[in-house]
Amino acid sequence: MQKTVTVVGAGIVGVCCALHLQREGFKVRLIDKGEPGMKASFGNSGSFGTASCVPFAMPGVLKKVPKMLFDSESPLKLRWSHVPRALPWFLRFIAAARPSRVEEIAAARNSLLVHTHAGYAPLIEGADASKWVDNNGLMMVFENEATFEGAAYALDLRRRNGVHMDILDGNEARQMEPALSKKVVKAVSLPDVSRTIDPFRLTESLAKDFVRRGGEIVNTEVRGFEIGADGPTRIITDRGPLEIEQVVIAAGVWSRPLAKQLGTSVPLEAERGYHVMFANQDFALKRALVSADRNVSLAHMHEGIRATGVAEFAAPDAPPDMRNAEMVKRQAMALVPGLKGEPASQWMGPRPSHPDSKPVIGRSPRHKNVLFAFGHDHLGLTMAGITGKLVAELATGKPTTVDLAPFRPDRF
Ligand SMILES: Cc1cc2nc3c(=O)[nH]c(=O)nc-3n(C[C@H](O)[C@H](O)[C@H](O)COP(=O)(O)OP(=O)(O)OC[C@H]3O[C@@H](n4cnc5c(N)ncnc54)[C@H](O)[C@@H]3O)c2cc1C
Protein backbone atom coordinates (compact mmCIF):
# COMPACT_ATOMS: atom_id res chain seq x y z
CA MET A 1 0.00 0.00 0.00
CA GLN A 2 1.23 3.48 -0.86
CA LYS A 3 2.25 5.37 2.32
CA THR A 4 0.53 8.68 2.96
CA VAL A 5 1.77 12.00 4.33
CA THR A 6 -0.39 14.97 5.30
CA VAL A 7 1.23 18.40 5.02
CA VAL A 8 -0.39 21.23 7.02
CA GLY A 9 0.14 24.60 5.32
CA ALA A 10 0.27 25.40 1.60
CA GLY A 11 2.66 28.33 1.65
CA ILE A 12 5.83 27.96 -0.41
CA VAL A 13 7.38 25.70 2.27
CA GLY A 14 4.42 23.30 2.50
CA VAL A 15 4.01 23.16 -1.28
CA CYS A 16 7.71 22.30 -1.77
CA CYS A 17 7.48 19.64 0.98
CA ALA A 18 4.41 18.15 -0.74
CA LEU A 19 6.11 18.01 -4.16
CA HIS A 20 9.31 16.43 -2.84
CA LEU A 21 7.30 13.88 -0.82
CA GLN A 22 5.34 13.02 -3.96
CA ARG A 23 8.63 12.45 -5.79
CA GLU A 24 9.63 9.97 -3.08
CA GLY A 25 6.51 7.94 -3.85
CA PHE A 26 4.20 9.09 -1.04
CA LYS A 27 0.50 9.77 -1.51
CA VAL A 28 0.32 13.36 -0.26
CA ARG A 29 -2.53 15.45 1.11
CA LEU A 30 -1.91 19.20 1.51
CA ILE A 31 -4.17 21.10 3.90
CA ASP A 32 -4.66 24.86 4.03
CA LYS A 33 -7.28 27.01 5.69
CA GLY A 34 -7.08 29.39 2.70
CA GLU A 35 -5.79 29.27 -0.87
CA PRO A 36 -2.18 28.09 -1.45
CA GLY A 37 0.42 30.87 -1.27
CA MET A 38 -1.85 33.62 0.03
CA LYS A 39 -0.10 34.38 3.34
CA ALA A 40 3.62 35.25 3.83
CA SER A 41 4.45 33.58 0.51
CA PHE A 42 2.21 35.96 -1.45
CA GLY A 43 3.98 39.29 -1.41
CA ASN A 44 7.64 38.85 -0.54
CA SER A 45 10.58 40.49 -2.35
CA GLY A 46 11.09 37.42 -4.50
CA SER A 47 14.85 36.97 -4.00
CA PHE A 48 16.39 33.55 -3.76
CA GLY A 49 18.67 34.98 -1.10
CA THR A 50 21.58 32.60 -1.55
CA ALA A 51 23.95 35.33 -0.28
CA SER A 52 21.96 35.83 2.93
CA CYS A 53 23.87 33.67 5.38
CA VAL A 54 24.21 36.70 7.71
CA PRO A 55 21.80 36.33 10.66
CA PHE A 56 19.58 39.18 11.90
CA ALA A 57 21.03 39.28 15.39
CA MET A 58 24.52 40.71 14.91
CA PRO A 59 27.14 41.97 17.41
CA GLY A 60 26.11 45.43 18.66
CA VAL A 61 22.38 44.77 18.34
CA LEU A 62 21.77 45.42 22.05
CA LYS A 63 22.77 49.07 21.56
CA LYS A 64 20.76 49.49 18.36
CA VAL A 65 17.38 47.93 19.25
CA PRO A 66 16.17 50.42 21.93
CA LYS A 67 17.06 53.39 19.67
CA MET A 68 15.31 51.78 16.70
CA LEU A 69 12.13 51.21 18.69
CA PHE A 70 11.72 54.94 19.31
CA ASP A 71 12.65 56.13 15.79
CA SER A 72 9.52 56.60 13.68
CA GLU A 73 11.42 55.92 10.41
CA SER A 74 13.07 52.76 11.77
CA PRO A 75 12.08 49.45 10.12
CA LEU A 76 11.72 47.80 13.55
CA LYS A 77 8.22 48.16 15.01
CA LEU A 78 6.85 46.60 18.16
CA ARG A 79 3.22 46.96 19.18
CA TRP A 80 3.25 47.85 22.87
CA SER A 81 0.41 45.43 23.61
CA HIS A 82 2.69 42.70 22.21
CA VAL A 83 5.69 43.50 24.46
CA PRO A 84 5.02 40.85 27.16
CA ARG A 85 4.76 38.14 24.51
CA ALA A 86 7.74 39.35 22.44
CA LEU A 87 10.14 40.02 25.35
CA PRO A 88 11.43 36.43 25.74
CA TRP A 89 11.97 36.35 21.95
CA PHE A 90 14.06 39.55 22.08
CA LEU A 91 16.14 38.20 24.99
CA ARG A 92 17.00 35.12 22.93
CA PHE A 93 17.64 37.35 19.90
CA ILE A 94 20.20 39.36 21.87
CA ALA A 95 21.85 36.15 23.12
CA ALA A 96 22.14 34.98 19.49
CA ALA A 97 24.17 38.11 18.64
CA ARG A 98 27.34 36.87 20.42
CA PRO A 99 30.15 36.71 17.83
CA SER A 100 30.68 32.95 18.24
CA ARG A 101 26.95 32.27 17.79
CA VAL A 102 26.80 34.55 14.75
CA GLU A 103 29.56 32.56 13.03
CA GLU A 104 27.86 29.27 13.86
CA ILE A 105 24.40 30.52 12.71
CA ALA A 106 25.82 31.91 9.45
CA ALA A 107 27.44 28.54 8.70
CA ALA A 108 24.15 26.72 9.45
CA ARG A 109 22.12 29.08 7.24
CA ASN A 110 24.69 28.68 4.50
CA SER A 111 24.49 24.88 4.72
CA LEU A 112 20.89 25.24 3.45
CA LEU A 113 21.49 28.15 1.08
CA VAL A 114 24.10 26.29 -0.98
CA HIS A 115 21.34 23.78 -1.89
CA THR A 116 18.79 26.39 -2.98
CA HIS A 117 19.10 25.53 -6.65
CA ALA A 118 19.23 21.76 -6.16
CA GLY A 119 16.12 21.96 -3.97
CA TYR A 120 14.10 23.94 -6.50
CA ALA A 121 15.35 22.91 -9.94
CA PRO A 122 13.36 19.66 -10.30
CA LEU A 123 10.20 21.31 -8.96
CA ILE A 124 10.39 24.37 -11.21
CA GLU A 125 11.25 22.25 -14.23
CA GLY A 126 8.50 19.75 -13.44
CA ALA A 127 5.90 22.52 -13.13
CA ASP A 128 7.18 24.37 -16.23
CA ALA A 129 7.46 27.41 -13.94
CA SER A 130 10.80 28.86 -15.14
CA LYS A 131 8.92 31.82 -16.65
CA TRP A 132 8.54 33.11 -13.09
CA VAL A 133 12.32 33.04 -12.44
CA ASP A 134 14.95 35.62 -13.39
CA ASN A 135 18.73 35.41 -12.94
CA ASN A 136 19.85 39.05 -13.00
CA GLY A 137 21.38 39.28 -9.52
CA LEU A 138 20.97 41.62 -6.58
CA MET A 139 22.67 44.87 -5.57
CA MET A 140 23.07 46.18 -2.02
CA VAL A 141 23.38 49.96 -2.06
CA PHE A 142 24.84 52.43 0.44
CA GLU A 143 24.24 56.19 0.66
CA ASN A 144 26.82 56.76 3.41
CA GLU A 145 30.44 55.66 3.59
CA ALA A 146 29.84 55.06 7.31
CA THR A 147 27.03 52.57 6.59
CA PHE A 148 29.30 50.77 4.15
CA GLU A 149 32.09 50.62 6.73
CA GLY A 150 29.56 49.39 9.30
CA ALA A 151 28.71 46.50 6.96
CA ALA A 152 32.34 45.28 6.79
CA TYR A 153 31.84 42.36 9.17
CA ALA A 154 28.64 41.19 7.44
CA LEU A 155 30.35 41.37 4.03
CA ASP A 156 33.34 39.46 5.33
CA LEU A 157 31.01 36.81 6.80
CA ARG A 158 29.45 36.40 3.36
CA ARG A 159 32.85 36.22 1.68
CA ARG A 160 34.04 33.56 4.14
CA ASN A 161 30.89 31.57 3.38
CA GLY A 162 31.78 31.52 -0.31
CA VAL A 163 29.51 34.33 -1.59
CA HIS A 164 30.81 36.04 -4.74
CA MET A 165 30.60 39.88 -4.48
CA ASP A 166 31.81 42.87 -6.51
CA ILE A 167 32.33 46.20 -4.73
CA LEU A 168 31.27 49.23 -6.80
CA ASP A 169 31.33 53.00 -6.39
CA GLY A 170 28.18 55.09 -6.86
CA ASN A 171 28.77 55.78 -10.57
CA GLU A 172 29.42 52.13 -11.36
CA ALA A 173 26.22 51.23 -9.50
CA ARG A 174 24.21 53.79 -11.53
CA GLN A 175 25.69 52.47 -14.78
CA MET A 176 24.17 49.11 -13.89
CA GLU A 177 20.94 50.59 -12.44
CA PRO A 178 20.39 54.08 -13.88
CA ALA A 179 17.26 54.65 -11.78
CA LEU A 180 19.27 54.78 -8.52
CA SER A 181 19.50 58.03 -6.55
CA LYS A 182 22.64 60.15 -6.98
CA LYS A 183 23.14 59.79 -3.23
CA VAL A 184 24.32 56.19 -3.63
CA VAL A 185 28.08 56.19 -2.97
CA LYS A 186 28.87 52.47 -2.73
CA ALA A 187 27.25 49.22 -3.81
CA VAL A 188 27.85 45.50 -3.58
CA SER A 189 26.79 43.50 -6.60
CA LEU A 190 25.79 39.87 -5.93
CA PRO A 191 25.50 38.46 -9.46
CA ASP A 192 24.65 34.90 -8.40
CA VAL A 193 21.41 35.82 -6.62
CA SER A 194 18.32 34.94 -8.64
CA ARG A 195 14.69 35.77 -7.95
CA THR A 196 11.12 35.15 -8.91
CA ILE A 197 9.16 37.89 -10.65
CA ASP A 198 6.01 36.78 -8.80
CA PRO A 199 6.29 34.72 -5.60
CA PHE A 200 2.56 34.04 -5.50
CA ARG A 201 2.38 32.81 -9.10
CA LEU A 202 5.44 30.62 -8.53
CA THR A 203 3.78 29.02 -5.47
CA GLU A 204 0.50 28.67 -7.37
CA SER A 205 2.22 26.97 -10.35
CA LEU A 206 3.95 24.51 -8.02
CA ALA A 207 0.66 23.81 -6.17
CA LYS A 208 -1.12 23.15 -9.49
CA ASP A 209 1.66 20.78 -10.52
CA PHE A 210 1.23 18.94 -7.21
CA VAL A 211 -2.47 18.38 -8.04
CA ARG A 212 -1.65 17.43 -11.64
CA ARG A 213 0.62 14.69 -10.26
CA GLY A 214 -2.20 13.23 -8.17
CA GLY A 215 -1.87 15.30 -4.98
CA GLU A 216 -4.93 16.38 -3.02
CA ILE A 217 -5.43 19.90 -1.60
CA VAL A 218 -7.96 20.08 1.23
CA ASN A 219 -9.33 23.50 2.12
CA THR A 220 -9.89 23.35 5.87
CA GLU A 221 -8.44 24.67 9.13
CA VAL A 222 -6.49 22.27 11.34
CA ARG A 223 -7.65 22.80 14.94
CA GLY A 224 -5.95 19.97 16.80
CA PHE A 225 -4.91 16.33 16.92
CA GLU A 226 -6.09 13.05 18.39
CA ILE A 227 -3.00 11.48 19.89
CA GLY A 228 -2.61 7.74 20.42
CA ALA A 229 0.20 5.64 21.90
CA ASP A 230 2.32 6.06 18.73
CA GLY A 231 1.63 9.74 18.04
CA PRO A 232 -1.22 11.60 16.38
CA THR A 233 -3.70 9.37 14.55
CA ARG A 234 -6.20 11.99 13.41
CA ILE A 235 -6.24 15.66 12.61
CA ILE A 236 -9.23 17.61 13.92
CA THR A 237 -10.39 20.11 11.31
CA ASP A 238 -13.34 22.47 11.03
CA ARG A 239 -14.81 19.90 8.62
CA GLY A 240 -14.34 16.91 10.92
CA PRO A 241 -11.47 14.49 11.62
CA LEU A 242 -8.97 13.19 9.03
CA GLU A 243 -6.94 9.99 9.50
CA ILE A 244 -3.17 10.47 9.23
CA GLU A 245 -0.03 8.36 8.99
CA GLN A 246 2.83 10.89 8.90
CA VAL A 247 2.15 14.61 9.24
CA VAL A 248 4.32 17.62 8.34
CA ILE A 249 3.66 20.92 10.13
CA ALA A 250 4.56 23.65 7.62
CA ALA A 251 2.06 26.32 8.60
CA GLY A 252 4.41 29.30 8.68
CA VAL A 253 4.00 31.44 11.80
CA TRP A 254 0.81 29.53 12.71
CA SER A 255 2.97 26.43 13.29
CA ARG A 256 3.66 27.53 16.87
CA PRO A 257 0.25 26.61 18.34
CA LEU A 258 0.13 23.39 16.28
CA ALA A 259 3.60 22.33 17.46
CA LYS A 260 2.56 23.16 21.04
CA GLN A 261 -0.43 20.83 20.78
CA LEU A 262 2.02 18.17 19.61
CA GLY A 263 4.19 18.72 22.70
CA THR A 264 6.93 20.99 21.28
CA SER A 265 7.32 24.65 22.31
CA VAL A 266 9.10 26.97 19.91
CA PRO A 267 9.75 30.74 20.19
CA LEU A 268 8.20 31.56 16.82
CA GLU A 269 7.03 35.15 16.30
CA ALA A 270 5.42 37.04 13.44
CA GLU A 271 7.90 39.54 12.00
CA ARG A 272 5.43 41.31 9.79
CA GLY A 273 6.67 42.87 6.56
CA TYR A 274 4.89 45.24 4.18
CA HIS A 275 4.98 45.88 0.45
CA VAL A 276 3.74 48.54 -1.95
CA MET A 277 3.36 47.97 -5.71
CA PHE A 278 4.14 50.74 -8.18
CA ALA A 279 2.39 49.91 -11.48
CA ASN A 280 2.97 51.46 -14.94
CA GLN A 281 6.44 52.91 -14.44
CA ASP A 282 8.34 54.15 -17.52
CA PHE A 283 11.65 52.52 -16.52
CA ALA A 284 12.80 49.08 -15.43
CA LEU A 285 14.98 47.73 -12.64
CA LYS A 286 17.20 44.92 -13.90
CA ARG A 287 18.11 43.40 -10.57
CA ALA A 288 16.80 43.38 -7.00
CA LEU A 289 17.98 46.37 -4.92
CA VAL A 290 18.51 46.36 -1.16
CA SER A 291 19.18 49.64 0.62
CA ALA A 292 21.35 49.40 3.73
CA ASP A 293 20.48 52.95 4.85
CA ARG A 294 16.74 52.86 4.18
CA ASN A 295 16.04 49.19 4.98
CA VAL A 296 13.89 48.70 1.89
CA SER A 297 14.20 46.33 -1.06
CA LEU A 298 12.95 46.99 -4.57
CA ALA A 299 12.39 44.54 -7.39
CA HIS A 300 10.72 44.62 -10.75
CA MET A 301 7.91 42.11 -10.60
CA HIS A 302 5.52 40.81 -13.19
CA GLU A 303 2.98 43.55 -12.37
CA GLY A 304 5.26 46.49 -11.56
CA ILE A 305 7.94 47.55 -9.12
CA ARG A 306 7.55 46.15 -5.61
CA ALA A 307 9.09 47.85 -2.59
CA THR A 308 9.26 45.84 0.64
CA GLY A 309 10.40 46.46 4.18
CA VAL A 310 9.59 46.70 7.93
CA ALA A 311 9.84 44.14 10.71
CA GLU A 312 6.77 44.67 12.87
CA PHE A 313 6.36 42.41 15.91
CA ALA A 314 2.64 41.92 16.50
CA ALA A 315 0.14 39.06 16.56
CA PRO A 316 0.11 37.37 13.12
CA ASP A 317 -3.58 38.06 12.53
CA ALA A 318 -3.75 41.57 14.03
CA PRO A 319 -4.94 44.15 11.47
CA PRO A 320 -2.10 45.65 9.39
CA ASP A 321 -0.87 49.17 10.18
CA MET A 322 -0.60 50.70 6.73
CA ARG A 323 1.49 53.61 8.06
CA ASN A 324 4.28 51.04 7.72
CA ALA A 325 3.52 50.62 4.02
CA GLU A 326 3.58 54.43 3.68
CA MET A 327 7.06 54.44 5.18
CA VAL A 328 8.21 51.77 2.70
CA LYS A 329 6.80 53.92 -0.10
CA ARG A 330 8.63 57.08 1.10
CA GLN A 331 11.95 55.27 1.44
CA ALA A 332 11.59 53.58 -1.97
CA MET A 333 10.83 56.90 -3.67
CA ALA A 334 13.92 58.47 -2.09
CA LEU A 335 16.15 55.63 -3.29
CA VAL A 336 14.64 55.51 -6.79
CA PRO A 337 13.42 59.09 -7.44
CA GLY A 338 11.82 58.20 -10.80
CA LEU A 339 9.05 56.17 -9.10
CA LYS A 340 5.75 57.88 -9.86
CA GLY A 341 2.18 57.83 -8.69
CA GLU A 342 0.37 56.25 -5.80
CA PRO A 343 0.98 52.55 -5.19
CA ALA A 344 -1.52 50.28 -6.92
CA SER A 345 -1.68 48.07 -3.81
CA GLN A 346 -0.31 47.61 -0.30
CA TRP A 347 0.17 44.36 1.59
CA MET A 348 1.30 42.89 4.91
CA GLY A 349 2.60 39.34 5.48
CA PRO A 350 3.99 37.60 8.60
CA ARG A 351 7.53 36.25 8.32
CA PRO A 352 7.75 33.23 10.66
CA SER A 353 10.86 34.08 12.71
CA HIS A 354 12.89 32.36 15.39
CA PRO A 355 15.29 34.47 17.46
CA ASP A 356 18.33 32.53 16.19
CA SER A 357 17.57 33.18 12.49
CA LYS A 358 17.27 29.46 11.71
CA PRO A 359 14.23 27.41 10.71
CA VAL A 360 13.06 24.30 12.48
CA ILE A 361 13.47 21.31 10.17
CA GLY A 362 13.28 17.88 11.76
CA ARG A 363 11.35 15.12 13.41
CA SER A 364 9.26 15.92 16.48
CA PRO A 365 11.10 14.91 19.66
CA ARG A 366 7.76 13.58 20.99
CA HIS A 367 6.14 11.77 18.06
CA LYS A 368 7.87 9.66 15.43
CA ASN A 369 5.20 10.35 12.77
CA VAL A 370 5.44 14.17 13.03
CA LEU A 371 7.87 16.31 11.02
CA PHE A 372 8.36 20.06 11.44
CA ALA A 373 9.29 22.54 8.68
CA PHE A 374 8.73 26.15 9.67
CA GLY A 375 10.31 29.39 10.89
CA HIS A 376 12.24 30.42 7.77
CA ASP A 377 12.04 34.18 8.61
CA HIS A 378 13.31 36.35 5.71
CA LEU A 379 14.39 33.31 3.70
CA GLY A 380 11.32 31.11 3.35
CA LEU A 381 11.13 31.49 -0.39
CA THR A 382 14.85 30.75 -0.71
CA MET A 383 14.95 27.76 1.61
CA ALA A 384 11.62 26.14 0.69
CA GLY A 385 13.03 23.87 -2.05
CA ILE A 386 15.81 22.37 0.06
CA THR A 387 13.50 22.19 3.10
CA GLY A 388 11.07 20.11 1.05
CA LYS A 389 13.87 17.82 -0.08
CA LEU A 390 15.09 17.33 3.51
CA VAL A 391 11.57 16.63 4.79
CA ALA A 392 11.09 14.00 2.07
CA GLU A 393 14.43 12.41 3.01
CA LEU A 394 13.37 12.31 6.68
CA ALA A 395 10.00 10.79 5.79
CA THR A 396 11.66 7.96 3.86
CA GLY A 397 14.35 7.43 6.50
CA LYS A 398 17.18 8.25 4.07
CA PRO A 399 20.32 10.08 5.26
CA THR A 400 19.69 13.82 4.83
CA THR A 401 21.59 15.98 2.31
CA VAL A 402 22.29 18.55 5.07
CA ASP A 403 23.19 17.94 8.73
CA LEU A 404 19.95 18.85 10.52
CA ALA A 405 21.42 19.21 14.04
CA PRO A 406 21.42 23.07 13.90
CA PHE A 407 17.71 23.04 12.99
CA ARG A 408 16.46 20.65 15.70
CA PRO A 409 13.01 21.51 17.09
CA ASP A 410 14.21 21.04 20.69
CA ARG A 411 17.25 23.34 20.48
CA PHE A 412 15.62 26.30 22.30
C1 LIG B 1 7.96 41.77 3.02
C2 LIG B 1 8.58 40.40 2.94
C3 LIG B 1 9.66 40.19 2.08
C4 LIG B 1 10.26 38.93 1.99
N1 LIG B 1 11.24 38.70 1.08
C5 LIG B 1 11.77 37.47 0.93
C6 LIG B 1 12.74 37.21 -0.06
O1 LIG B 1 13.10 38.07 -0.87
N2 LIG B 1 13.28 35.95 -0.12
C7 LIG B 1 12.90 34.96 0.74
O2 LIG B 1 13.45 33.87 0.66
N3 LIG B 1 11.93 35.17 1.66
C8 LIG B 1 11.37 36.40 1.79
N4 LIG B 1 10.41 36.63 2.73
C9 LIG B 1 10.04 35.55 3.66
C10 LIG B 1 9.10 34.55 3.04
O3 LIG B 1 8.02 35.22 2.41
C11 LIG B 1 8.55 33.62 4.13
O4 LIG B 1 9.62 33.10 4.91
C12 LIG B 1 7.80 32.45 3.52
O5 LIG B 1 6.79 32.92 2.66
C13 LIG B 1 7.21 31.57 4.60
O6 LIG B 1 6.53 30.53 3.92
P1 LIG B 1 5.68 29.48 4.72
O7 LIG B 1 5.15 28.50 3.74
O8 LIG B 1 6.46 28.97 5.87
O9 LIG B 1 4.48 30.35 5.37
P2 LIG B 1 3.16 30.98 4.72
O10 LIG B 1 3.38 31.42 3.34
O11 LIG B 1 2.65 31.97 5.70
O12 LIG B 1 2.19 29.74 4.65
C14 LIG B 1 1.62 29.14 5.78
C15 LIG B 1 0.29 28.52 5.34
O13 LIG B 1 -0.25 27.74 6.40
C16 LIG B 1 -1.65 27.90 6.41
N5 LIG B 1 -2.15 27.59 7.75
C17 LIG B 1 -1.77 28.18 8.90
N6 LIG B 1 -2.39 27.61 9.95
C18 LIG B 1 -3.19 26.65 9.44
C19 LIG B 1 -4.11 25.73 10.03
N7 LIG B 1 -4.29 25.67 11.35
N8 LIG B 1 -4.78 24.90 9.21
C20 LIG B 1 -4.60 24.94 7.87
N9 LIG B 1 -3.75 25.78 7.26
C21 LIG B 1 -3.04 26.63 8.04
C22 LIG B 1 -1.85 29.38 6.03
O14 LIG B 1 -3.16 29.60 5.52
C23 LIG B 1 -0.75 29.58 5.00
O15 LIG B 1 -1.20 29.39 3.67
C24 LIG B 1 9.78 37.88 2.83
C25 LIG B 1 8.70 38.09 3.66
C26 LIG B 1 8.08 39.33 3.72
C27 LIG B 1 6.89 39.53 4.61
PDB file of C-alpha atoms in Angstrom, residues 310-408:
ATOM      1  CA  VAL A 310       9.588  46.698   7.926  1.00  0.00           C
ATOM      2  CA  ALA A 311       9.844  44.144  10.710  1.00  0.00           C
ATOM      3  CA  GLU A 312       6.772  44.672  12.871  1.00  0.00           C
ATOM      4  CA  PHE A 313       6.364  42.411  15.906  1.00  0.00           C
ATOM      5  CA  ALA A 314       2.641  41.919  16.495  1.00  0.00           C
ATOM      6  CA  ALA A 315       0.142  39.057  16.563  1.00  0.00           C
ATOM      7  CA  PRO A 316       0.113  37.374  13.117  1.00  0.00           C
ATOM      8  CA  ASP A 317      -3.580  38.061  12.528  1.00  0.00           C
ATOM      9  CA  ALA A 318      -3.749  41.574  14.026  1.00  0.00           C
ATOM     10  CA  PRO A 319      -4.939  44.155  11.468  1.00  0.00           C
ATOM     11  CA  PRO A 320      -2.095  45.652   9.389  1.00  0.00           C
ATOM     12  CA  ASP A 321      -0.870  49.166  10.179  1.00  0.00           C
ATOM     13  CA  MET A 322      -0.596  50.696   6.726  1.00  0.00           C
ATOM     14  CA  ARG A 323       1.488  53.610   8.057  1.00  0.00           C
ATOM     15  CA  ASN A 324       4.278  51.044   7.715  1.00  0.00           C
ATOM     16  CA  ALA A 325       3.523  50.618   4.016  1.00  0.00           C
ATOM     17  CA  GLU A 326       3.579  54.428   3.676  1.00  0.00           C
ATOM     18  CA  MET A 327       7.056  54.442   5.179  1.00  0.00           C
ATOM     19  CA  VAL A 328       8.210  51.773   2.701  1.00  0.00           C
ATOM     20  CA  LYS A 329       6.795  53.921  -0.097  1.00  0.00           C
ATOM     21  CA  ARG A 330       8.630  57.079   1.098  1.00  0.00           C
ATOM     22  CA  GLN A 331      11.952  55.270   1.439  1.00  0.00           C
ATOM     23  CA  ALA A 332      11.592  53.577  -1.969  1.00  0.00           C
ATOM     24  CA  MET A 333      10.832  56.900  -3.673  1.00  0.00           C
ATOM     25  CA  ALA A 334      13.916  58.470  -2.091  1.00  0.00           C
ATOM     26  CA  LEU A 335      16.148  55.628  -3.292  1.00  0.00           C
ATOM     27  CA  VAL A 336      14.640  55.506  -6.795  1.00  0.00           C
ATOM     28  CA  PRO A 337      13.423  59.086  -7.440  1.00  0.00           C
ATOM     29  CA  GLY A 338      11.821  58.198 -10.804  1.00  0.00           C
ATOM     30  CA  LEU A 339       9.050  56.175  -9.104  1.00  0.00           C
ATOM     31  CA  LYS A 340       5.754  57.876  -9.862  1.00  0.00           C
ATOM     32  CA  GLY A 341       2.181  57.828  -8.688  1.00  0.00           C
ATOM     33  CA  GLU A 342       0.365  56.252  -5.798  1.00  0.00           C
ATOM     34  CA  PRO A 343       0.981  52.547  -5.188  1.00  0.00           C
ATOM     35  CA  ALA A 344      -1.524  50.279  -6.915  1.00  0.00           C
ATOM     36  CA  SER A 345      -1.680  48.067  -3.813  1.00  0.00           C
ATOM     37  CA  GLN A 346      -0.308  47.606  -0.297  1.00  0.00           C
ATOM     38  CA  TRP A 347       0.166  44.363   1.588  1.00  0.00           C
ATOM     39  CA  MET A 348       1.302  42.892   4.912  1.00  0.00           C
ATOM     40  CA  GLY A 349       2.602  39.338   5.479  1.00  0.00           C
ATOM     41  CA  PRO A 350       3.989  37.602   8.602  1.00  0.00           C
ATOM     42  CA  ARG A 351       7.533  36.248   8.318  1.00  0.00           C
ATOM     43  CA  PRO A 352       7.755  33.234  10.660  1.00  0.00           C
ATOM     44  CA  SER A 353      10.863  34.083  12.705  1.00  0.00           C
ATOM     45  CA  HIS A 354      12.888  32.363  15.390  1.00  0.00           C
ATOM     46  CA  PRO A 355      15.291  34.470  17.459  1.00  0.00           C
ATOM     47  CA  ASP A 356      18.332  32.526  16.194  1.00  0.00           C
ATOM     48  CA  SER A 357      17.572  33.180  12.494  1.00  0.00           C
ATOM     49  CA  LYS A 358      17.267  29.460  11.706  1.00  0.00           C
ATOM     50  CA  PRO A 359      14.227  27.410  10.712  1.00  0.00           C
ATOM     51  CA  VAL A 360      13.056  24.297  12.484  1.00  0.00           C
ATOM     52  CA  ILE A 361      13.475  21.308  10.175  1.00  0.00           C
ATOM     53  CA  GLY A 362      13.281  17.881  11.759  1.00  0.00           C
ATOM     54  CA  ARG A 363      11.347  15.121  13.410  1.00  0.00           C
ATOM     55  CA  SER A 364       9.265  15.924  16.478  1.00  0.00           C
ATOM     56  CA  PRO A 365      11.103  14.909  19.662  1.00  0.00           C
ATOM     57  CA  ARG A 366       7.760  13.578  20.992  1.00  0.00           C
ATOM     58  CA  HIS A 367       6.136  11.771  18.063  1.00  0.00           C
ATOM     59  CA  LYS A 368       7.873   9.660  15.428  1.00  0.00           C
ATOM     60  CA  ASN A 369       5.197  10.355  12.773  1.00  0.00           C
ATOM     61  CA  VAL A 370       5.441  14.170  13.030  1.00  0.00           C
ATOM     62  CA  LEU A 371       7.867  16.313  11.020  1.00  0.00           C
ATOM     63  CA  PHE A 372       8.356  20.059  11.436  1.00  0.00           C
ATOM     64  CA  ALA A 373       9.293  22.536   8.678  1.00  0.00           C
ATOM     65  CA  PHE A 374       8.727  26.151   9.674  1.00  0.00           C
ATOM     66  CA  GLY A 375      10.315  29.386  10.889  1.00  0.00           C
ATOM     67  CA  HIS A 376      12.241  30.422   7.767  1.00  0.00           C
ATOM     68  CA  ASP A 377      12.035  34.180   8.606  1.00  0.00           C
ATOM     69  CA  HIS A 378      13.311  36.347   5.709  1.00  0.00           C
ATOM     70  CA  LEU A 379      14.391  33.312   3.696  1.00  0.00           C
ATOM     71  CA  GLY A 380      11.316  31.111   3.350  1.00  0.00           C
ATOM     72  CA  LEU A 381      11.131  31.492  -0.392  1.00  0.00           C
ATOM     73  CA  THR A 382      14.855  30.754  -0.713  1.00  0.00           C
ATOM     74  CA  MET A 383      14.950  27.759   1.609  1.00  0.00           C
ATOM     75  CA  ALA A 384      11.621  26.136   0.687  1.00  0.00           C
ATOM     76  CA  GLY A 385      13.026  23.872  -2.047  1.00  0.00           C
ATOM     77  CA  ILE A 386      15.811  22.373   0.059  1.00  0.00           C
ATOM     78  CA  THR A 387      13.499  22.187   3.101  1.00  0.00           C
ATOM     79  CA  GLY A 388      11.067  20.114   1.052  1.00  0.00           C
ATOM     80  CA  LYS A 389      13.869  17.820  -0.082  1.00  0.00           C
ATOM     81  CA  LEU A 390      15.087  17.335   3.510  1.00  0.00           C
ATOM     82  CA  VAL A 391      11.567  16.632   4.787  1.00  0.00           C
ATOM     83  CA  ALA A 392      11.090  13.995   2.067  1.00  0.00           C
ATOM     84  CA  GLU A 393      14.426  12.409   3.013  1.00  0.00           C
ATOM     85  CA  LEU A 394      13.372  12.312   6.680  1.00  0.00           C
ATOM     86  CA  ALA A 395      10.004  10.789   5.787  1.00  0.00           C
ATOM     87  CA  THR A 396      11.659   7.961   3.860  1.00  0.00           C
ATOM     88  CA  GLY A 397      14.349   7.433   6.497  1.00  0.00           C
ATOM     89  CA  LYS A 398      17.180   8.245   4.073  1.00  0.00           C
ATOM     90  CA  PRO A 399      20.322  10.085   5.260  1.00  0.00           C
ATOM     91  CA  THR A 400      19.691  13.822   4.829  1.00  0.00           C
ATOM     92  CA  THR A 401      21.591  15.976   2.314  1.00  0.00           C
ATOM     93  CA  VAL A 402      22.288  18.551   5.069  1.00  0.00           C
ATOM     94  CA  ASP A 403      23.188  17.944   8.733  1.00  0.00           C
ATOM     95  CA  LEU A 404      19.949  18.852  10.522  1.00  0.00           C
ATOM     96  CA  ALA A 405      21.419  19.209  14.044  1.00  0.00           C
ATOM     97  CA  PRO A 406      21.425  23.068  13.900  1.00  0.00           C
ATOM     98  CA  PHE A 407      17.708  23.039  12.989  1.00  0.00           C
ATOM     99  CA  ARG A 408      16.459  20.654  15.696  1.00  0.00           C
TER     100      ARG A 408
END
